PDB file of C-alpha atoms in Angstrom:
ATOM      1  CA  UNK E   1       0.000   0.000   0.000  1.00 49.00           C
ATOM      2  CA  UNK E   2       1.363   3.683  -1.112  1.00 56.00           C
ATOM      3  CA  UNK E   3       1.764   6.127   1.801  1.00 60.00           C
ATOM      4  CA  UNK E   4      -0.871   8.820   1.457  1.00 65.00           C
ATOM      5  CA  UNK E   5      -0.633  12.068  -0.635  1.00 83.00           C
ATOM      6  CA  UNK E   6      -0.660  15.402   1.067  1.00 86.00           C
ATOM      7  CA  UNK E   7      -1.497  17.902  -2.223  1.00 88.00           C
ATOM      8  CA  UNK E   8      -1.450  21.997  -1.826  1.00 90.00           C
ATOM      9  CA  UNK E   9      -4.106  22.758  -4.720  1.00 93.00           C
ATOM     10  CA  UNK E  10      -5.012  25.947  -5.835  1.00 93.00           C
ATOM     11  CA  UNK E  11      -7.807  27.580  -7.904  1.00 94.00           C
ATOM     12  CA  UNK E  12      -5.571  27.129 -11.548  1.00 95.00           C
ATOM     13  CA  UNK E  13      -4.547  23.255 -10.045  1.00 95.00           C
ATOM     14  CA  UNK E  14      -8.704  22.712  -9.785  1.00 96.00           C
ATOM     15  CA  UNK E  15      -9.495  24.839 -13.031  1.00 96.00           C
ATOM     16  CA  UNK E  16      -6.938  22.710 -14.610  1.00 96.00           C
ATOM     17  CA  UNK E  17      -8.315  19.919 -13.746  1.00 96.00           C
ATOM     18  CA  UNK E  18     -11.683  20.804 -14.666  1.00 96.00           C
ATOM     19  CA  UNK E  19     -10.377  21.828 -18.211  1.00 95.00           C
ATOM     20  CA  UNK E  20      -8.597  18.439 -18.699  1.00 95.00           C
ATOM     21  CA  UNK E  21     -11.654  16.369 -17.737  1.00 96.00           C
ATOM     22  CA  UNK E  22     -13.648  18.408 -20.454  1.00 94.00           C
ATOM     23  CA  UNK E  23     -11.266  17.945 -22.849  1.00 93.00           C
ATOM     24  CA  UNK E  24     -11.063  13.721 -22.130  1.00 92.00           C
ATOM     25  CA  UNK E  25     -15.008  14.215 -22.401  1.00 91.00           C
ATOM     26  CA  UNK E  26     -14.662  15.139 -26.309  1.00 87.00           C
ATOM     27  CA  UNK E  27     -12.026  11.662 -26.341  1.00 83.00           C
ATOM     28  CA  UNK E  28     -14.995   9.533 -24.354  1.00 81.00           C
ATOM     29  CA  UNK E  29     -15.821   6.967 -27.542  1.00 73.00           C
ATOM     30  CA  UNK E  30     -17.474   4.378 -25.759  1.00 70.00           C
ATOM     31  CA  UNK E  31     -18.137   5.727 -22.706  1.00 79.00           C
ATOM     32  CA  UNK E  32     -15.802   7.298 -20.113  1.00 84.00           C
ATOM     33  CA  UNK E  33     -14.311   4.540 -19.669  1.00 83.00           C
ATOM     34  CA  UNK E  34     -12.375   4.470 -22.409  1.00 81.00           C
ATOM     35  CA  UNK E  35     -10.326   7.620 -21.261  1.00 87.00           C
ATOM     36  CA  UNK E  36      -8.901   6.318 -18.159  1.00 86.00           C
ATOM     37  CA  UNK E  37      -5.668   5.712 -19.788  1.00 86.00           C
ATOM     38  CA  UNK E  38      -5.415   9.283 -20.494  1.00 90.00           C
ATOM     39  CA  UNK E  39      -6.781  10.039 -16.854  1.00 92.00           C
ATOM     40  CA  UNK E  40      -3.898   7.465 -15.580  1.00 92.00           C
ATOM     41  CA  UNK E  41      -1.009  10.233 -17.512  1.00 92.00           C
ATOM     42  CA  UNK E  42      -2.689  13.081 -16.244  1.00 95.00           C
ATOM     43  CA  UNK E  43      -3.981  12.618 -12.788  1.00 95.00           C
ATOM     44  CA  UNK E  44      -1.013   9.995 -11.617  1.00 93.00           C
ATOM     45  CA  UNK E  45       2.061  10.205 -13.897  1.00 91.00           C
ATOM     46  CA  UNK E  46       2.477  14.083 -14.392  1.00 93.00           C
ATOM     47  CA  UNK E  47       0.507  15.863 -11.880  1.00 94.00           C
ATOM     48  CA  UNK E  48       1.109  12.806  -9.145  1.00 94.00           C
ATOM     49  CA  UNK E  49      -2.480  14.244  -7.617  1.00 95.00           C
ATOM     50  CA  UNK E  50      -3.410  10.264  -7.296  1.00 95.00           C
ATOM     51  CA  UNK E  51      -1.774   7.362  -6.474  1.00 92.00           C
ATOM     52  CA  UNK E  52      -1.675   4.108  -8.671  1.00 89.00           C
ATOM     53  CA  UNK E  53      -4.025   2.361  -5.365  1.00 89.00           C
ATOM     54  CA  UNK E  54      -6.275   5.046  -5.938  1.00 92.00           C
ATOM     55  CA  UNK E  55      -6.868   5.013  -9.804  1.00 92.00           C
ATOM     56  CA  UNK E  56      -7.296   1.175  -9.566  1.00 88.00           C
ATOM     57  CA  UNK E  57      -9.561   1.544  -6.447  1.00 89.00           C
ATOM     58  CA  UNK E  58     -11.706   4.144  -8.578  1.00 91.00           C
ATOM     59  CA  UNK E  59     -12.613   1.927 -10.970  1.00 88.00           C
ATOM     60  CA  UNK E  60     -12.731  -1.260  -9.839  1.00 84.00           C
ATOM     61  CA  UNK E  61     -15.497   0.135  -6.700  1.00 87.00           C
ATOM     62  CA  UNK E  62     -17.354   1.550  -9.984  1.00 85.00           C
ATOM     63  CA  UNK E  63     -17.462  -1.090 -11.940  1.00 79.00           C
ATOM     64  CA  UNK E  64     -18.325  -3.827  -8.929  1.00 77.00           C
ATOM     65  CA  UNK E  65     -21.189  -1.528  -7.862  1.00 79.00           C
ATOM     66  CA  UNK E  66     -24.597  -1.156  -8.788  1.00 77.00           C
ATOM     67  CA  UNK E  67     -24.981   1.844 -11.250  1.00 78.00           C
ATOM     68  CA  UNK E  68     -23.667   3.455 -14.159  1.00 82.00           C
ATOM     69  CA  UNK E  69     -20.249   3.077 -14.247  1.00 80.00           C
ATOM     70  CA  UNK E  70     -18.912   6.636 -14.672  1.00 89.00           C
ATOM     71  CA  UNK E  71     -18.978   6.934 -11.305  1.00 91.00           C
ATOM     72  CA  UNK E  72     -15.407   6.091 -11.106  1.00 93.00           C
ATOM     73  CA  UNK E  73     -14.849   9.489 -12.364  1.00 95.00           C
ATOM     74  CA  UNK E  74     -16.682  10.993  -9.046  1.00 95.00           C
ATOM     75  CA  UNK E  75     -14.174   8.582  -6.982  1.00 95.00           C
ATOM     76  CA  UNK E  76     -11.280  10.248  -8.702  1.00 95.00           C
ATOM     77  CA  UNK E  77     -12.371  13.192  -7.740  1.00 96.00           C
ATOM     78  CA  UNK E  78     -13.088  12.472  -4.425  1.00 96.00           C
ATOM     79  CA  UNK E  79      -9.751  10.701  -4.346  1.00 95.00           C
ATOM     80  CA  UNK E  80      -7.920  14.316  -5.201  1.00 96.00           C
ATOM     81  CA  UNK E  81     -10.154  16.681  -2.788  1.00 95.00           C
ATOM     82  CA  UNK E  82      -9.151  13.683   0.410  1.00 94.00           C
ATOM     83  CA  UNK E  83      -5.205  14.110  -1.226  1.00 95.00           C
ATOM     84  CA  UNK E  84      -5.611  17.892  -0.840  1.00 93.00           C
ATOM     85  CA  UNK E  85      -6.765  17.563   2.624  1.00 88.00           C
ATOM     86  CA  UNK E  86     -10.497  18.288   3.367  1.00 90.00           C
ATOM     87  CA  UNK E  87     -13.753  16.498   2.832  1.00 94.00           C
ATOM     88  CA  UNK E  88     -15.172  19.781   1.375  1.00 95.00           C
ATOM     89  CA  UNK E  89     -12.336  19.884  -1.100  1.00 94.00           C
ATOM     90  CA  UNK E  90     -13.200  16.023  -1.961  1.00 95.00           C
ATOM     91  CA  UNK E  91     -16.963  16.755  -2.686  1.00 96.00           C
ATOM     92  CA  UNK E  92     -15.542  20.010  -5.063  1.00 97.00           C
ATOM     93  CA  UNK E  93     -13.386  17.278  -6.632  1.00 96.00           C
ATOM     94  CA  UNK E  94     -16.468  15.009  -7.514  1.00 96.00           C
ATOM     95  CA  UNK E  95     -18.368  18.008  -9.029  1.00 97.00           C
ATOM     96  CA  UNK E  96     -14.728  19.337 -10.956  1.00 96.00           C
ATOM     97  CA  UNK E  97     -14.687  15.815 -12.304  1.00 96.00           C
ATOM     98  CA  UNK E  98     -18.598  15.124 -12.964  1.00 96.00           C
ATOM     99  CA  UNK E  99     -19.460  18.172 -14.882  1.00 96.00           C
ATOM    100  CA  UNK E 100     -16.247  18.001 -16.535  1.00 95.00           C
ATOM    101  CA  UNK E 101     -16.701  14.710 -17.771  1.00 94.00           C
ATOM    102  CA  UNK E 102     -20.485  14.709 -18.746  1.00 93.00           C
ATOM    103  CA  UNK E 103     -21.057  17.712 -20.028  1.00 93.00           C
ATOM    104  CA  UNK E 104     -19.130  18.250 -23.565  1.00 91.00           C
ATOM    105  CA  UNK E 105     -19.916  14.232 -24.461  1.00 88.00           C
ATOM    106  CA  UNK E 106     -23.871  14.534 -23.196  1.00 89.00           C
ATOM    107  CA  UNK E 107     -24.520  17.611 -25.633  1.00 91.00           C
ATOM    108  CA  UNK E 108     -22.715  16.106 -28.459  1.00 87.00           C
ATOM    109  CA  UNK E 109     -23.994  12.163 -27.823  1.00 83.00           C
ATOM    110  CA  UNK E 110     -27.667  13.778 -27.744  1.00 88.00           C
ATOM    111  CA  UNK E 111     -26.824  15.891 -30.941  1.00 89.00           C
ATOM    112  CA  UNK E 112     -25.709  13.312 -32.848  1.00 82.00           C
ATOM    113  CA  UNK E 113     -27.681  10.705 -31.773  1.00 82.00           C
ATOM    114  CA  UNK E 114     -30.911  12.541 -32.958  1.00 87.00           C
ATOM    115  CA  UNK E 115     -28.740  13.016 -36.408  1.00 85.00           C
ATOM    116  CA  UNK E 116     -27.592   9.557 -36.638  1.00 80.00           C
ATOM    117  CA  UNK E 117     -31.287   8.074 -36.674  1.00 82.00           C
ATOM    118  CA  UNK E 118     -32.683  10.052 -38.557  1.00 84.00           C
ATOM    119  CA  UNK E 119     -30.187   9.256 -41.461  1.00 83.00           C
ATOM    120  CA  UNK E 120     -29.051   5.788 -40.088  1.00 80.00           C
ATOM    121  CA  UNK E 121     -29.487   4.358 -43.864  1.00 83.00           C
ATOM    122  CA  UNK E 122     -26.891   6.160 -44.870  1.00 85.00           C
ATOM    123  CA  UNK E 123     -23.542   4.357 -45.924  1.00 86.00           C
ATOM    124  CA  UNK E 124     -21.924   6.937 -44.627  1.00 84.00           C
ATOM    125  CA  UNK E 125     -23.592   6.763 -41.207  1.00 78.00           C
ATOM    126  CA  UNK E 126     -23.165   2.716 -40.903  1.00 81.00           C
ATOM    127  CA  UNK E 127     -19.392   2.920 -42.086  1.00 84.00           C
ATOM    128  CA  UNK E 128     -18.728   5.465 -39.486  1.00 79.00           C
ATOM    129  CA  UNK E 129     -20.571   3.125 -36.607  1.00 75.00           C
ATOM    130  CA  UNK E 130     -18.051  -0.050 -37.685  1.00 80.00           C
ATOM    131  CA  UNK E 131     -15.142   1.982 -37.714  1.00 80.00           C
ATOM    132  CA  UNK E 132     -15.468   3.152 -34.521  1.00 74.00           C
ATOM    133  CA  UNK E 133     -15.620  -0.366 -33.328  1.00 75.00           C
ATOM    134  CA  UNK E 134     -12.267  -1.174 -33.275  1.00 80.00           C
ATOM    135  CA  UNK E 135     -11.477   2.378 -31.589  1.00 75.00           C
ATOM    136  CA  UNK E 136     -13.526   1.671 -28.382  1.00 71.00           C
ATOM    137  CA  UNK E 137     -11.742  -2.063 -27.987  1.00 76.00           C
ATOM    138  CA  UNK E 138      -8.128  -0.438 -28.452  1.00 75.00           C
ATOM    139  CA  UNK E 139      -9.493   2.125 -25.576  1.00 70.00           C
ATOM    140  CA  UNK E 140     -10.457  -0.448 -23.184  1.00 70.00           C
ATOM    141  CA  UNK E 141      -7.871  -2.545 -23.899  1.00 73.00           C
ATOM    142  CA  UNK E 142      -5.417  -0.177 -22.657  1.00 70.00           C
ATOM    143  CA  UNK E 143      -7.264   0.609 -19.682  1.00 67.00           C
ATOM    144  CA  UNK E 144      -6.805  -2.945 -18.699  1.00 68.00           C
ATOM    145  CA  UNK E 145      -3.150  -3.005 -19.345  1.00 70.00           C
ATOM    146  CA  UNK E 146      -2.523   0.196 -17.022  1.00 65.00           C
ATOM    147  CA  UNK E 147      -4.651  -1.804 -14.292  1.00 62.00           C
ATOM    148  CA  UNK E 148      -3.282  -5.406 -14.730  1.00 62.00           C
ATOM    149  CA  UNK E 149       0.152  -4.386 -15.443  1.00 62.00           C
ATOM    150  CA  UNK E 150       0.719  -2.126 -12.244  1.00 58.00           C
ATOM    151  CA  UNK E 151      -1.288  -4.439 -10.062  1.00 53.00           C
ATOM    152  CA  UNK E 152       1.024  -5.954  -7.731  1.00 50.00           C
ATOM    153  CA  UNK E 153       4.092  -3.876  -8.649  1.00 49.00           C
ATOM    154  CA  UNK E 154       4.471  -1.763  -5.584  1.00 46.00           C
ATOM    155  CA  UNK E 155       3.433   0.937  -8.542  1.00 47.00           C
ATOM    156  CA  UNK E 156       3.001   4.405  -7.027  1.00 45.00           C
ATOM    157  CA  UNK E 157       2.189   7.998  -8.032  1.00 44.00           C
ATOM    158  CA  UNK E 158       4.453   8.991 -11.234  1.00 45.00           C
ATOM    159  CA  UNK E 159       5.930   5.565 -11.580  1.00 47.00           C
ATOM    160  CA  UNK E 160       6.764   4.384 -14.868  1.00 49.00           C
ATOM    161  CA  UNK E 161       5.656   1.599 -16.456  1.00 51.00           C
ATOM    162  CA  UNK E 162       6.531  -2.094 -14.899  1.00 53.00           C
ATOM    163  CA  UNK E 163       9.346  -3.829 -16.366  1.00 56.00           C
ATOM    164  CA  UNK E 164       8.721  -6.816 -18.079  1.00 60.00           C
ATOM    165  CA  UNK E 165      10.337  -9.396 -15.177  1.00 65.00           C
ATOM    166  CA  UNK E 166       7.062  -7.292 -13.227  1.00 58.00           C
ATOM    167  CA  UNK E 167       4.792  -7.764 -15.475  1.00 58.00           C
ATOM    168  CA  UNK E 168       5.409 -11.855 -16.012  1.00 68.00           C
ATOM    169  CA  UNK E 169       5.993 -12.124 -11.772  1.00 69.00           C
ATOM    170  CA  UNK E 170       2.144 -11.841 -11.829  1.00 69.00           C
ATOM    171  CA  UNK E 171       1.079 -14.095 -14.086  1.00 74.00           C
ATOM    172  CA  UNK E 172      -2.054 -15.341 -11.807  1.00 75.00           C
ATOM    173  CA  UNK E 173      -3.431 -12.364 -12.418  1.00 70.00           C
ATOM    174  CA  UNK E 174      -3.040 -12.140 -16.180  1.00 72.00           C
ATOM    175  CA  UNK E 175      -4.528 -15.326 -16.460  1.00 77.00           C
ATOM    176  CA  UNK E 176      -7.382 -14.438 -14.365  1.00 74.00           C
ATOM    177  CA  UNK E 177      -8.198 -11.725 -16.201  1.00 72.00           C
ATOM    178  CA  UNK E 178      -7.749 -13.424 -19.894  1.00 77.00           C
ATOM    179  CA  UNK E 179      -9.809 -16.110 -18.615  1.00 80.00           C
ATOM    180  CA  UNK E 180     -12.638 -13.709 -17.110  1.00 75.00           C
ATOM    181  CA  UNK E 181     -12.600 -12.226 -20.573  1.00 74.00           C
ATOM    182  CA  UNK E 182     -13.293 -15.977 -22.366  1.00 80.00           C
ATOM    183  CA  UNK E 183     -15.892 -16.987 -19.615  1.00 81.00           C
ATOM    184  CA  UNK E 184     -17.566 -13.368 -20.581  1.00 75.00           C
ATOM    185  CA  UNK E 185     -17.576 -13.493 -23.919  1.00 74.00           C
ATOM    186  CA  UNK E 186     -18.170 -17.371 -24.640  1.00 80.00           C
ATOM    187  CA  UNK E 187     -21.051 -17.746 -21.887  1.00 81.00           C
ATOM    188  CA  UNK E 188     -23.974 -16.220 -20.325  1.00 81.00           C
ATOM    189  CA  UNK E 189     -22.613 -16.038 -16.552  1.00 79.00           C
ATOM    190  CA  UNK E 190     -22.872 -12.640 -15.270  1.00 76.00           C
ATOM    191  CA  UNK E 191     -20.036 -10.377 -14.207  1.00 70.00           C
ATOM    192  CA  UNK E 192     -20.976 -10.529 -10.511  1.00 74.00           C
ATOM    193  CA  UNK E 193     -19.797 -14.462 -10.131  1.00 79.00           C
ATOM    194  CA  UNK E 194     -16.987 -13.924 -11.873  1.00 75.00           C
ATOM    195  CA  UNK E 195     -15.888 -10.711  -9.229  1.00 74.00           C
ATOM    196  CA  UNK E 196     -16.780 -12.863  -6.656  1.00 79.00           C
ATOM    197  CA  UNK E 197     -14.683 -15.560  -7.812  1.00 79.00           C
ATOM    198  CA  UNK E 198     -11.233 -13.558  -7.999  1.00 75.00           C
ATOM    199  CA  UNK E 199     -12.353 -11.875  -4.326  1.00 76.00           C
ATOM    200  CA  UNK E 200     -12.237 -15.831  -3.147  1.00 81.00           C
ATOM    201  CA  UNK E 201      -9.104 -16.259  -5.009  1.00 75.00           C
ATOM    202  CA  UNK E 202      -7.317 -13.013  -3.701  1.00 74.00           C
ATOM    203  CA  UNK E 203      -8.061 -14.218  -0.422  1.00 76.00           C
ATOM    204  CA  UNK E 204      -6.528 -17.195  -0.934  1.00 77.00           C
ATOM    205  CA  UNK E 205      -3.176 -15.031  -1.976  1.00 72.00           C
ATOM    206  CA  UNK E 206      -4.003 -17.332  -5.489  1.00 67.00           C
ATOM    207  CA  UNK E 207      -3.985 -14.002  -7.856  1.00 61.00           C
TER     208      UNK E 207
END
């Protein structure tokens, strides 16, 4: 476990932050989600406002609880206000991060939404819908690899990327997760057996 961050923010650290999130909002194909690697750069390799226990903690909570799964955006807020010292500066960083994230992609998802169905005959239109495809897996994809690959590291705030000997020490958890994938896609059990199942197996010190 990383020793807590003590963080001196100040109005152009928050409006920075706020600026950044809208920007990743614009970059949200497929769903927040699919910015967190950018979030990972900004938030814990150059600014160092989270540690690496945090980001993972954000969204793994999210995803594990009931609701939409954005929410791991409030937790990184909250994560940054609690580094900077104050529960009132935590609930400012869940609204910085909320209205930054949601509301450049709402506008333009309901915009183009309404567009896209109205002409969704168009070649154009369905072209543009495949091709995006392969975007959004490429985004989560490397979402995963920041999560898997600094799991079990000893990865901190502003630490670079694991060496490879790192990377291959954890194995278990690699083939957890490429497994969880299979199960996922091949079958119809739901996601809350399989998080249940690597919670057993963590306990066990298996993964």
């Amino acid at each position: 476990m990383t020793a807590p961050l003590h963080l001196a923010l100040d109005w152009a650290d928050w409006l920075n932050l706020f600026g950044h999130f809208l920007l990743m909002s614009l970059m949200s194909v497929g769903g927040a989600i699919s910015t967190s690697s950018e979030m990972h750069r900004f938030l814990v390799e150059q600014h160092h406002w989270l540690t690496q226990e945090q980001f993972n903690q954000s969204i793994a909570l999210a995803q594990a609880a009931p609701g939409p799964n954005v929410l791991f955006v409030a937790l990184m807020g909250w994560h940054v206000g609690m580094n900077a010292g104050s529960t009132a500066a935590a609930l400012f960083g869940v609204l910085v991060t909320m209205v930054g994230i949601m509301t450049p992609s709402t506008i333009i998802t309901y915009t183009a939404a309404r567009w896209g169905h109205r002409n969704r005959d168009l070649r154009a239109v369905r072209a543009f819908k495949q091709g995006m495809a392969p975007i959004v897996i490429a985004l989560l994809l490397s979402t995963a690899w920041i999560m898997a690959s600094s799991a079990g590291t000893g990865a901190s705030a502003g630490a670079g990327a694991p060496t490879a000997s790192a990377v291959l020490a954890n194995w278990p958890l690699w083939l957890a997760a490429i497994v969880s994938g299979l199960i996922i896609w091949r079958t119809r059990i739901h996601l809350l057996w399989l998080l249940a199942a690597g919670a057993v197996l963590g306990a066990l010190g298996l993964i």
